[in-house]
Each structure stands twice: as C-alpha cells, then as structure tokens.
mmCIF file of C-alpha atoms in Angstrom:
data_model
loop_
_atom_site.group_PDB
_atom_site.id
_atom_site.type_symbol
_atom_site.label_atom_id
_atom_site.label_comp_id
_atom_site.label_asym_id
_atom_site.label_seq_id
_atom_site.Cartn_x
_atom_site.Cartn_y
_atom_site.Cartn_z
ATOM 1 C CA MET A 6 -127.560 63.265 -153.323
ATOM 2 C CA MET A 7 -130.476 64.981 -154.111
ATOM 3 C CA PHE A 8 -132.922 64.697 -156.631
ATOM 4 C CA VAL A 9 -134.933 67.715 -158.217
ATOM 5 C CA THR A 10 -137.643 68.416 -160.514
ATOM 6 C CA PRO A 11 -136.623 69.182 -164.077
ATOM 7 C CA ALA A 12 -137.256 72.794 -165.365
ATOM 8 C CA PHE A 13 -139.503 71.829 -168.367
ATOM 9 C CA ALA A 14 -141.887 70.027 -165.938
ATOM 10 C CA GLN A 15 -142.382 73.155 -163.735
ATOM 11 C CA GLY A 16 -144.930 75.663 -164.746
ATOM 12 C CA ALA A 17 -144.040 78.596 -166.942
ATOM 13 C CA PRO A 18 -143.553 81.679 -165.031
ATOM 14 C CA ALA A 19 -145.915 84.473 -165.163
ATOM 15 C CA ASN A 20 -143.828 87.310 -166.221
ATOM 16 C CA GLY A 21 -142.471 85.108 -169.329
ATOM 17 C CA ASP A 22 -138.881 85.682 -168.084
ATOM 18 C CA THR A 23 -136.429 83.924 -170.731
ATOM 19 C CA ASN A 24 -134.084 83.174 -167.847
ATOM 20 C CA ALA A 25 -136.684 81.002 -166.158
ATOM 21 C CA ALA A 26 -137.716 79.417 -169.317
ATOM 22 C CA ALA A 27 -134.186 78.318 -169.863
ATOM 23 C CA GLY A 28 -134.219 76.466 -166.785
ATOM 24 C CA THR A 29 -131.924 78.680 -164.578
ATOM 25 C CA GLN A 30 -131.595 77.104 -161.071
ATOM 26 C CA PRO A 31 -130.828 78.470 -157.858
ATOM 27 C CA ALA A 32 -127.251 78.875 -156.605
ATOM 28 C CA GLY A 33 -125.705 75.738 -155.412
ATOM 29 C CA GLN A 34 -127.328 73.359 -157.672
ATOM 30 C CA THR A 35 -126.138 72.077 -161.131
ATOM 31 C CA HIS A 36 -127.876 69.599 -163.546
ATOM 32 C CA THR A 37 -126.721 66.987 -165.290
ATOM 33 C CA GLU A 38 -127.975 65.258 -168.462
ATOM 34 C CA THR A 39 -130.288 62.965 -166.696
ATOM 35 C CA GLY A 40 -131.573 65.597 -164.437
ATOM 36 C CA VAL A 41 -130.008 64.852 -161.185
ATOM 37 C CA ALA A 42 -128.299 67.568 -159.326
ATOM 38 C CA HIS A 43 -125.145 67.108 -156.853
ATOM 39 C CA ASP A 44 -124.083 69.053 -153.830
ATOM 40 C CA ASP A 45 -120.409 68.027 -153.208
ATOM 41 C CA HIS A 46 -120.712 69.333 -149.483
ATOM 42 C CA ALA A 47 -123.970 67.707 -148.549
ATOM 43 C CA THR A 48 -123.701 64.253 -150.005
ATOM 44 C CA GLY A 49 -121.201 62.739 -146.998
ATOM 45 C CA VAL A 50 -120.479 59.424 -148.884
ATOM 46 C CA PHE A 51 -116.706 58.356 -148.784
ATOM 47 C CA PRO A 52 -115.464 58.545 -152.031
ATOM 48 C CA PRO A 53 -114.314 54.998 -152.508
ATOM 49 C CA PHE A 54 -117.708 53.814 -151.662
ATOM 50 C CA ASP A 55 -119.612 56.002 -154.160
ATOM 51 C CA SER A 56 -121.378 53.411 -156.457
ATOM 52 C CA SER A 57 -121.372 56.062 -159.105
ATOM 53 C CA THR A 58 -117.392 56.055 -158.994
ATOM 54 C CA TYR A 59 -116.946 52.068 -159.179
ATOM 55 C CA ALA A 60 -116.275 52.069 -162.907
ATOM 56 C CA SER A 61 -113.598 54.623 -162.811
ATOM 57 C CA GLN A 62 -111.906 53.035 -159.546
ATOM 58 C CA VAL A 63 -111.898 49.841 -161.295
ATOM 59 C CA LEU A 64 -110.532 51.531 -164.433
ATOM 60 C CA TRP A 65 -107.673 53.217 -162.242
ATOM 61 C CA LEU A 66 -107.076 50.197 -160.555
ATOM 62 C CA VAL A 67 -106.500 48.168 -163.476
ATOM 63 C CA ILE A 68 -104.078 51.028 -164.759
ATOM 64 C CA THR A 69 -102.255 51.250 -161.456
ATOM 65 C CA PHE A 70 -101.975 47.273 -161.428
ATOM 66 C CA ALA A 71 -100.611 47.275 -165.155
ATOM 67 C CA VAL A 72 -98.132 50.205 -164.249
ATOM 68 C CA PHE A 73 -96.918 48.419 -161.263
ATOM 69 C CA TYR A 74 -96.729 45.135 -162.894
ATOM 70 C CA TRP A 75 -94.765 46.562 -165.861
ATOM 71 C CA VAL A 76 -92.420 48.449 -163.343
ATOM 72 C CA MET A 77 -92.082 45.179 -161.572
ATOM 73 C CA GLN A 78 -91.222 43.339 -164.692
ATOM 74 C CA LYS A 79 -89.039 45.919 -166.402
ATOM 75 C CA VAL A 80 -87.424 47.631 -163.295
ATOM 76 C CA ILE A 81 -87.792 45.901 -159.931
ATOM 77 C CA VAL A 82 -87.539 42.164 -161.123
ATOM 78 C CA PRO A 83 -84.401 42.709 -163.281
ATOM 79 C CA ARG A 84 -82.646 44.644 -160.325
ATOM 80 C CA VAL A 85 -83.457 42.245 -157.804
ATOM 81 C CA GLY A 86 -82.644 39.210 -160.342
ATOM 82 C CA GLY A 87 -79.277 40.746 -161.179
ATOM 83 C CA ILE A 88 -78.704 41.133 -157.344
ATOM 84 C CA LEU A 89 -79.272 37.776 -156.496
ATOM 85 C CA GLU A 90 -77.205 36.600 -159.555
ATOM 86 C CA HIS A 91 -74.323 38.575 -158.411
ATOM 87 C CA ARG A 92 -74.561 37.278 -155.042
ATOM 88 C CA HIS A 93 -74.848 33.772 -156.340
ATOM 89 C CA ASP A 94 -71.693 34.433 -158.761
ATOM 90 C CA ARG A 95 -70.006 35.991 -155.718
ATOM 91 C CA ILE A 96 -70.966 32.993 -153.514
ATOM 92 C CA ALA A 97 -69.533 30.422 -155.983
ATOM 93 C CA GLN A 98 -66.488 32.490 -156.523
ATOM 94 C CA ASP A 99 -65.884 32.408 -152.729
ATOM 95 C CA LEU A 100 -66.625 28.788 -152.576
ATOM 96 C CA ASP A 101 -64.190 28.226 -155.524
ATOM 97 C CA GLU A 102 -61.451 30.458 -153.731
ATOM 98 C CA ALA A 103 -62.085 28.219 -150.449
ATOM 99 C CA SER A 104 -61.892 25.074 -152.520
ATOM 100 C CA ARG A 105 -58.723 26.355 -154.081
ATOM 101 C CA LEU A 106 -57.085 27.392 -150.776
ATOM 102 C CA LYS A 107 -58.278 24.061 -149.227
ATOM 103 C CA ALA A 108 -56.483 21.999 -152.118
ATOM 104 C CA GLU A 109 -53.488 24.459 -151.733
ATOM 105 C CA ALA A 110 -53.374 23.515 -148.206
ATOM 106 C CA ASP A 111 -54.159 19.899 -148.373
ATOM 107 C CA ALA A 112 -51.020 19.843 -151.113
ATOM 108 C CA ALA A 113 -48.907 21.873 -148.682
ATOM 109 C CA VAL A 114 -49.596 19.457 -145.816
ATOM 110 C CA GLU A 115 -49.120 16.494 -147.968
ATOM 111 C CA THR A 116 -45.597 18.036 -149.217
ATOM 112 C CA TYR A 117 -44.747 18.892 -145.859
ATOM 113 C CA GLU A 118 -45.619 15.022 -144.726
ATOM 114 C CA LYS A 119 -43.707 13.764 -147.565
ATOM 115 C CA GLU A 120 -40.454 16.176 -146.835
ATOM 116 C CA LEU A 121 -40.483 15.334 -143.061
ATOM 117 C CA ALA A 122 -40.975 11.381 -144.008
ATOM 118 C CA ALA A 123 -37.732 11.917 -146.401
ATOM 119 C CA ALA A 124 -35.961 13.726 -143.495
ATOM 120 C CA ARG A 125 -36.446 10.932 -141.157
ATOM 121 C CA VAL A 126 -35.464 8.370 -143.773
ATOM 122 C CA LYS A 127 -32.327 10.418 -144.490
ATOM 123 C CA GLY A 128 -31.604 11.330 -140.593
ATOM 124 C CA SER A 129 -31.903 7.433 -139.938
ATOM 125 C CA ALA A 130 -29.484 6.797 -142.981
ATOM 126 C CA ILE A 131 -26.899 9.332 -141.614
ATOM 127 C CA ALA A 132 -27.553 7.799 -138.252
ATOM 128 C CA GLU A 133 -26.847 4.349 -139.429
ATOM 129 C CA GLY A 134 -24.049 5.242 -141.706
ATOM 130 C CA ALA A 135 -22.553 7.163 -138.660
ATOM 131 C CA ARG A 136 -22.842 4.015 -136.306
ATOM 132 C CA GLU A 137 -21.223 1.748 -139.096
ATOM 133 C CA ALA A 138 -18.448 4.216 -139.482
ATOM 134 C CA ALA A 139 -17.876 4.245 -135.882
ATOM 135 C CA LYS A 140 -17.816 0.468 -135.659
ATOM 136 C CA ALA A 141 -15.457 0.448 -138.571
ATOM 137 C CA LYS A 142 -13.122 2.795 -136.883
ATOM 138 C CA ALA A 143 -13.332 1.163 -133.628
ATOM 139 C CA ALA A 144 -12.607 -2.129 -135.285
ATOM 140 C CA ALA A 145 -9.738 -0.477 -137.141
ATOM 141 C CA ASP A 146 -8.478 0.978 -134.002
ATOM 142 C CA ARG A 147 -9.006 -2.307 -132.188
ATOM 143 C CA THR A 148 -7.100 -4.043 -134.858
ATOM 144 C CA ALA A 149 -4.179 -1.482 -134.757
ATOM 145 C CA ILE A 150 -4.015 -1.578 -130.968
ATOM 146 C CA GLU A 151 -4.024 -5.651 -130.956
ATOM 147 C CA ALA A 152 -1.238 -5.577 -133.912
ATOM 148 C CA GLU A 153 0.949 -2.991 -131.745
ATOM 149 C CA LEU A 154 0.429 -5.109 -128.558
ATOM 150 C CA VAL A 155 1.323 -8.165 -130.676
ATOM 151 C CA ALA A 156 4.456 -6.604 -131.972
ATOM 152 C CA LYS A 157 5.287 -5.131 -128.394
ATOM 153 C CA ILE A 158 4.693 -8.740 -127.181
ATOM 154 C CA ALA A 159 6.865 -10.041 -129.640
ATOM 155 C CA ALA A 160 9.553 -7.760 -128.979
ATOM 156 C CA ALA A 161 9.387 -8.253 -125.237
ATOM 157 C CA GLU A 162 9.536 -12.008 -126.083
ATOM 158 C CA GLN A 163 12.557 -11.708 -128.085
ATOM 159 C CA ARG A 164 14.342 -9.360 -125.510
ATOM 160 C CA ILE A 165 13.362 -11.963 -122.987
ATOM 161 C CA GLY A 166 15.039 -14.635 -124.959
ATOM 162 C CA ASP A 167 18.038 -12.687 -125.665
ATOM 163 C CA ILE A 168 18.185 -11.796 -122.109
ATOM 164 C CA LYS A 169 17.907 -15.807 -121.348
ATOM 165 C CA ALA A 170 20.512 -16.977 -123.871
ATOM 166 C CA GLN A 171 22.754 -14.242 -122.566
ATOM 167 C CA ALA A 172 22.017 -15.301 -119.139
ATOM 168 C CA PHE A 173 22.446 -19.178 -119.866
ATOM 169 C CA GLY A 174 25.851 -18.271 -121.826
ATOM 170 C CA GLU A 175 27.172 -16.303 -118.583
ATOM 171 C CA VAL A 176 25.769 -19.131 -116.362
ATOM 172 C CA GLY A 177 27.780 -21.636 -118.470
ATOM 173 C CA ALA A 178 30.724 -19.734 -118.302
ATOM 174 C CA ILE A 179 30.479 -19.064 -114.487
ATOM 175 C CA ALA A 180 29.700 -22.903 -114.187
ATOM 176 C CA GLU A 181 32.962 -23.658 -116.051
ATOM 177 C CA GLU A 182 34.762 -21.323 -114.072
ATOM 178 C CA ALA A 183 33.374 -22.918 -110.861
ATOM 179 C CA THR A 184 33.937 -26.277 -111.808
ATOM 180 C CA SER A 185 37.719 -25.547 -113.099
ATOM 181 C CA ALA A 186 38.139 -24.097 -109.317
ATOM 182 C CA ILE A 187 36.455 -27.085 -107.834
ATOM 183 C CA VAL A 188 38.511 -29.673 -109.728
ATOM 184 C CA ASP A 189 41.575 -27.740 -108.858
ATOM 185 C CA GLN A 190 40.698 -27.555 -105.068
ATOM 186 C CA LEU A 191 39.865 -31.355 -104.824
ATOM 187 C CA ILE A 192 42.661 -32.979 -107.032
ATOM 188 C CA GLY A 193 45.239 -30.114 -106.822
ATOM 189 C CA ALA A 194 45.532 -30.336 -110.653
ATOM 190 C CA LYS A 195 43.914 -28.043 -113.196
ATOM 191 C CA ALA A 196 41.383 -29.453 -115.477
ATOM 192 C CA SER A 197 41.192 -28.581 -119.216
ATOM 193 C CA ALA A 198 38.906 -26.363 -120.525
ATOM 194 C CA ASP A 199 37.293 -28.899 -122.839
ATOM 195 C CA ASP A 200 36.843 -31.346 -119.795
ATOM 196 C CA VAL A 201 35.260 -28.859 -118.185
ATOM 197 C CA ARG A 202 32.793 -27.759 -120.715
ATOM 198 C CA ALA A 203 32.005 -31.261 -121.581
ATOM 199 C CA ALA A 204 30.928 -31.697 -117.665
ATOM 200 C CA VAL A 205 29.068 -28.566 -117.643
ATOM 201 C CA SER A 206 27.181 -29.342 -120.823
ATOM 202 C CA ALA A 207 26.564 -32.848 -119.482
ATOM 203 C CA ALA A 208 24.972 -31.381 -116.469
ATOM 204 C CA LYS A 209 22.875 -29.316 -118.463
ATOM 205 C CA VAL A 210 21.484 -31.868 -120.416
ATOM 206 C CA GLU A 211 20.750 -34.048 -117.276
ATOM 207 C CA ALA A 212 18.881 -30.967 -115.608
#
C-alpha cells in the first residue's frame, strides 16, 4: 500500500496543461475517493489477512454458512435422516422376521416334542396290548393243552379200566376153569359151574 499526494495539493503546471490540472497520474497508479493509490503487485499482503477486506470476508462467510446451513437442512440432513430411518425400519423388519422365525421354530420344536411324547405313549400302549394279547393267547393255549391232556388222560384211564375189567373177567373165567380142573383131579368128580364161580368169587373178596 502506498500513499500519494492528491493532485489538487500539487503546484499548478507551468504550461497550464489541462491534463495535469485534471489530475492525471503516472502509469501504474490509481486514485480512490480518499486519494489512496493501490499497486496490486507491490502490496505483498495475503488477501485473507488484508484488513481492508475483513467486511467482505465476514459477509461472504455469513453467506457461505447460510447456504451451507440451508443445504444441510434441506438436502443433507433429510437424506441422512431418510437413510437412518430406512435402516432403522430394515433392522426392525429383520428383528421382527427373526422373532417370527424363532417363534415358528419354538412352535415346531414344541409340536415335535408333543408328537414324540404321543408316539411314545402310543408305542407303550401297543407294546402293552401286545403283551396282554400274548399273555391271553398263552393262557388260552395252555388251557386248551391242559383240556386236551385231561381228555387224553381220561380216555387213557377209561381204556385202562376197560382193560382191567376185561382182564379181571378173563382171570375169573381162567380161575373158574382152573378150579374146576383141580376139583376134578382131587375128588375125581366134576364140580358144578355155580359152585366153582361161588368159590372163585369168595376168593376174590377175601383177596
């Protein structure tokens, strides 16, 4: 920054030049209303640190912040909120789906356990029924065998009784014949059949 003397404070030119009177400046210098000349290439000050531009910098900062805030409020925040809400809804749906699947799995396990318990009870009932049927069949078979054996024993006893009766009858006849023969040999006379039968009968009774 360089300060120069205003043209009106300089001495009037000797030749009365109208260009000098009008305040014509040398090349490379410009005048402002305050009479301050600027040389853009000679200042050497970093623009953001130039105190003469603080007001415009603050103004543009406010404008930029307002625009950024408006963009944040109208564009970025709604989009981020929408994304977060979508993710929240998706997570809630996933949690609901997981809860539903867990409930279905629990119901399936409970149903399986009930069916397994019912199958065990049914199997036990079938086994018990089979055991009872086997016992009943065994008892019936045993009763039938016992009845058959009793019938066979009775028939055998009947046959034995018949054989005994027949044998006893034959023994009596043989005894009578033997007795008759013995009497004939001993006394030389033939004994009557009634006497011989009475003697044999008396001998059986005594025996």
